[in-house]
Amino acid sequence: MRPRTIVVILAAAVALGLLTGRFVLPARSATATPAPPPSAAASSPRDGSPPPKPAAGPMTERHLLAAAAFRKAGFTRRVYVRDRVGDGRYADAVCAGEKTLNETLGGPDAHFRGFATSRDTDPDDPTLALRGEDQVAREVAGDARSPALAQNFAERLLLEEVPCQEEPAGHWVYGPTHTITVAPGITASWMGSYDGDLNTKGTAPRGKEPCGGIAVLRNGSHFGVLEVDACLDTAATTRIVRAAVTQL
């Protein structure tokens, strides 16, 4: 752009600013370097390391959440871990159908991991604490053998939980869905849990912290469900869910 043209444009901008009360400068040149898209910044870890790659291959115990994640999220009690492989309920709520994982997906057996503050477990399922108040969390995860099928499984599992977002007043209820994206192909959706005394209108109350919740996880060809029974708030639950889906 010629110097004389620049002067004319700036003079017009100043004149317009005097009339409107603010200065309007011409747009930046199209040759300027564009800002990176928000998704690119969101997917990069804070320490500058490359984002994790989506999982591929069989599920193993190393893909499951570790007990240390609860300590990092602020849970101070000791957590015991119990594992098993097979089938079973992944969400015991009536509004979710009280189905087993195979009944919902018809897929292969999955890995179950229970977290509890006591060594006493259910005789029929060691991943469940004998007393409900001792249950911290429970993860159920498997390998769908392809990223596309894992996404399909995750979407179906999430739809199973959606009816629990609307329950009669006085009944416990799930809150709105939160989405966590760690990297492309590594995502989680979770809903906080609210006690019945907070449900006065048939849905979760606004402005209130949840007491744990449930998350549906997808990492590459792996998928899973994480129930957080401990009374953790939004920040702590988000941290636990992020750790679980990253590990998956």
Coordinates of C-alpha atoms in Angstrom, one line a residue:
M1 CA 0.0 0.0 0.0
R2 CA 1.4 3.4 -1.0
P3 CA 2.3 5.9 1.8
R4 CA -0.1 8.5 0.5
T5 CA -3.0 6.0 0.6
I6 CA -2.1 5.0 4.2
V7 CA -2.2 8.7 5.2
V8 CA -5.6 9.2 3.6
I9 CA -7.1 6.1 5.3
L10 CA -5.7 7.2 8.8
A11 CA -7.1 10.7 8.3
A12 CA -10.5 9.3 7.5
A13 CA -10.3 7.1 10.6
V14 CA -9.5 10.0 12.9
A15 CA -12.2 12.1 11.4
L16 CA -14.7 9.3 12.0
G17 CA -13.5 8.9 15.5
L18 CA -14.1 12.5 16.3
L19 CA -17.7 12.1 15.1
T20 CA -18.5 8.9 16.8
G21 CA -16.4 9.3 20.0
R22 CA -14.0 6.5 19.1
F23 CA -11.3 5.8 16.6
V24 CA -11.8 3.2 13.9
L25 CA -8.6 1.9 12.4
P26 CA -8.4 -0.1 9.1
A27 CA -8.4 -3.9 9.4
R28 CA -5.0 -5.6 9.6
S29 CA -3.4 -6.9 6.4
A30 CA -4.6 -10.3 5.2
T31 CA -0.9 -11.4 5.2
A32 CA -0.8 -11.3 9.0
T33 CA -0.3 -14.7 10.7
P34 CA -3.7 -16.0 11.9
A35 CA -4.2 -17.1 15.6
P36 CA -4.2 -20.8 16.2
P37 CA -7.7 -22.4 16.5
P38 CA -9.1 -22.8 20.0
S39 CA -9.3 -26.6 19.6
A40 CA -5.5 -26.8 19.0
A41 CA -4.7 -24.9 22.2
A42 CA -7.2 -26.9 24.2
S43 CA -5.8 -30.3 23.2
S44 CA -2.2 -29.5 24.2
P45 CA -1.1 -30.4 27.8
R46 CA -0.1 -27.5 30.0
D47 CA 3.5 -28.7 30.3
G48 CA 4.0 -28.3 26.6
S49 CA 4.4 -32.0 25.9
P50 CA 2.5 -33.5 22.9
P51 CA -1.1 -34.7 23.5
P52 CA -1.5 -38.4 24.2
K53 CA -2.3 -40.7 21.3
P54 CA -5.6 -42.6 21.3
A55 CA -5.4 -46.2 22.6
A56 CA -5.4 -49.2 20.4
G57 CA -5.2 -52.9 21.2
P58 CA -6.5 -55.1 24.1
M59 CA -7.6 -53.6 27.4
T60 CA -5.4 -54.4 30.4
E61 CA -5.4 -53.4 34.1
R62 CA -2.8 -50.7 33.3
H63 CA -5.5 -48.8 31.3
L64 CA -7.7 -48.5 34.4
L65 CA -7.8 -45.5 36.8
A66 CA -5.3 -45.6 39.7
A67 CA -6.1 -45.0 43.3
A68 CA -3.6 -42.2 43.4
A69 CA -5.9 -40.1 41.2
F70 CA -8.3 -39.7 44.1
R71 CA -5.6 -38.4 46.4
K72 CA -4.5 -35.9 43.8
A73 CA -8.2 -34.7 43.6
G74 CA -8.3 -34.1 47.3
F75 CA -9.8 -37.3 48.6
T76 CA -7.8 -38.0 51.9
R77 CA -9.0 -41.4 53.0
R78 CA -7.1 -44.6 52.0
V79 CA -8.5 -46.2 48.9
Y80 CA -8.4 -50.0 48.3
V81 CA -8.6 -51.4 44.7
R82 CA -10.3 -54.6 43.6
D83 CA -10.4 -55.9 40.0
R84 CA -12.2 -58.6 38.1
V85 CA -13.0 -59.4 34.4
G86 CA -16.5 -60.4 33.1
D87 CA -19.9 -58.9 32.9
G88 CA -22.1 -57.0 35.3
R89 CA -24.1 -53.9 36.0
Y90 CA -22.3 -50.6 35.2
A91 CA -25.1 -48.3 36.4
D92 CA -27.5 -49.6 39.0
A93 CA -30.0 -46.7 38.7
V94 CA -33.5 -47.7 37.7
C95 CA -33.6 -44.8 35.3
A96 CA -30.7 -46.3 33.4
G97 CA -32.3 -49.7 33.1
E98 CA -30.2 -51.6 35.6
K99 CA -28.7 -53.5 32.7
T100 CA -25.4 -55.3 32.5
L101 CA -22.8 -54.1 30.0
N102 CA -23.4 -57.2 27.7
E103 CA -27.2 -56.5 27.8
T104 CA -26.6 -53.0 26.5
L105 CA -23.8 -53.5 24.1
G106 CA -23.7 -57.3 23.4
G107 CA -19.9 -56.9 23.5
P108 CA -17.1 -59.0 25.1
D109 CA -16.4 -59.2 28.8
A110 CA -15.0 -56.0 30.3
H111 CA -12.6 -55.0 33.1
F112 CA -14.2 -54.0 36.4
R113 CA -12.2 -52.0 39.0
G114 CA -13.7 -51.0 42.3
F115 CA -12.4 -48.3 44.7
A116 CA -13.4 -48.5 48.3
T117 CA -12.3 -47.2 51.8
S118 CA -12.7 -50.7 53.2
R119 CA -11.4 -54.2 52.4
D120 CA -14.9 -55.7 53.0
T121 CA -16.4 -56.4 49.6
D122 CA -19.6 -57.9 48.2
P123 CA -19.2 -61.8 48.1
D124 CA -20.7 -61.8 44.6
D125 CA -18.6 -58.9 43.2
P126 CA -15.3 -57.8 44.8
T127 CA -15.4 -54.5 43.0
L128 CA -18.4 -53.4 45.2
A129 CA -17.9 -52.5 48.8
L130 CA -20.0 -54.5 51.3
R131 CA -21.4 -51.2 52.7
G132 CA -22.5 -48.6 50.2
E133 CA -21.0 -45.7 52.2
D134 CA -17.5 -47.3 51.7
Q135 CA -17.7 -47.2 47.9
V136 CA -15.5 -44.5 46.4
A137 CA -15.9 -45.3 42.7
R138 CA -16.2 -48.1 40.1
E139 CA -14.9 -48.2 36.6
V140 CA -16.0 -50.6 33.8
A141 CA -14.0 -50.5 30.6
G142 CA -13.4 -52.6 27.5
D143 CA -11.9 -52.7 24.0
A144 CA -14.3 -52.2 21.1
R145 CA -11.6 -53.1 18.6
S146 CA -12.1 -50.0 16.5
P147 CA -12.3 -46.3 17.3
A148 CA -15.6 -46.0 15.4
L149 CA -17.2 -48.8 17.4
A150 CA -15.9 -47.3 20.7
Q151 CA -17.5 -44.0 19.8
N152 CA -20.8 -45.8 19.1
F153 CA -20.6 -47.7 22.4
A154 CA -19.8 -44.4 24.3
E155 CA -22.8 -42.7 22.7
R156 CA -25.1 -45.5 23.5
L157 CA -23.9 -45.7 27.1
L158 CA -24.4 -42.0 27.5
L159 CA -27.9 -42.2 26.2
E160 CA -28.6 -44.8 28.8
E161 CA -27.9 -42.3 31.5
V162 CA -29.7 -39.3 30.0
P163 CA -33.1 -40.2 31.5
C164 CA -31.6 -39.8 35.0
Q165 CA -31.4 -36.0 34.3
E166 CA -35.1 -35.7 34.9
E167 CA -36.7 -37.3 37.9
P168 CA -39.7 -36.4 40.2
A169 CA -38.9 -33.8 42.8
G170 CA -37.4 -35.4 45.9
H171 CA -35.6 -38.1 43.9
W172 CA -31.8 -38.0 43.2
V173 CA -31.0 -36.7 39.8
Y174 CA -28.1 -36.2 37.4
G175 CA -27.1 -32.7 36.4
P176 CA -26.3 -31.4 32.9
T177 CA -23.7 -33.1 30.7
H178 CA -20.1 -31.9 30.8
T179 CA -17.6 -32.7 28.0
I180 CA -13.9 -33.1 28.4
T181 CA -11.6 -33.3 25.4
V182 CA -8.1 -34.4 26.1
A183 CA -7.1 -34.9 22.5
P184 CA -8.8 -36.0 19.3
G185 CA -10.3 -39.4 19.9
I186 CA -9.9 -39.0 23.7
T187 CA -13.1 -37.6 25.2
A188 CA -15.3 -38.0 28.2
S189 CA -18.9 -36.9 29.1
W190 CA -19.9 -36.7 32.7
M191 CA -23.0 -35.7 34.8
G192 CA -22.9 -34.8 38.5
S193 CA -25.2 -36.4 41.0
Y194 CA -27.6 -34.4 43.2
D195 CA -29.4 -35.7 46.3
G196 CA -33.2 -35.7 46.3
D197 CA -33.4 -32.8 48.8
L198 CA -31.8 -30.6 46.1
N199 CA -34.2 -31.7 43.4
T200 CA -37.3 -29.4 43.9
K201 CA -38.3 -29.0 40.2
G202 CA -37.5 -32.3 38.6
T203 CA -34.0 -31.4 37.5
A204 CA -30.7 -30.6 39.0
P205 CA -30.6 -27.3 40.9
R206 CA -28.6 -24.5 39.4
G207 CA -25.6 -23.1 41.2
K208 CA -25.2 -26.1 43.4
E209 CA -22.2 -28.4 43.5
P210 CA -22.7 -32.1 42.7
C211 CA -21.9 -35.0 45.0
G212 CA -19.9 -37.3 42.6
G213 CA -21.5 -38.5 39.4
I214 CA -21.1 -40.7 36.4
A215 CA -18.8 -40.4 33.3
V216 CA -18.7 -42.2 29.9
L217 CA -15.2 -42.5 28.6
R218 CA -13.7 -43.0 25.1
N219 CA -10.0 -43.3 24.2
G220 CA -9.3 -44.7 20.8
S221 CA -10.8 -48.1 20.6
H222 CA -11.3 -48.3 24.4
F223 CA -14.6 -47.2 26.1
G224 CA -15.8 -47.2 29.7
V225 CA -18.1 -46.0 32.4
L226 CA -16.9 -44.4 35.7
E227 CA -19.2 -44.0 38.6
V228 CA -17.9 -41.7 41.3
D229 CA -19.7 -42.4 44.6
A230 CA -17.5 -40.2 46.8
C231 CA -19.0 -36.8 47.3
L232 CA -16.6 -34.9 45.1
D233 CA -17.4 -31.4 43.7
T234 CA -17.2 -30.2 40.1
A235 CA -13.4 -29.5 40.1
A236 CA -12.5 -32.8 41.8
T237 CA -14.8 -34.9 39.6
T238 CA -13.5 -33.2 36.5
R239 CA -9.9 -34.0 37.5
I240 CA -10.8 -37.7 38.2
V241 CA -12.7 -38.1 34.9
R242 CA -9.8 -36.5 33.0
A243 CA -7.3 -38.8 34.6
A244 CA -9.5 -41.8 33.8
V245 CA -10.0 -41.1 30.2
T246 CA -6.4 -40.2 29.7
Q247 CA -5.3 -43.5 31.3
L248 CA -7.8 -45.5 29.3

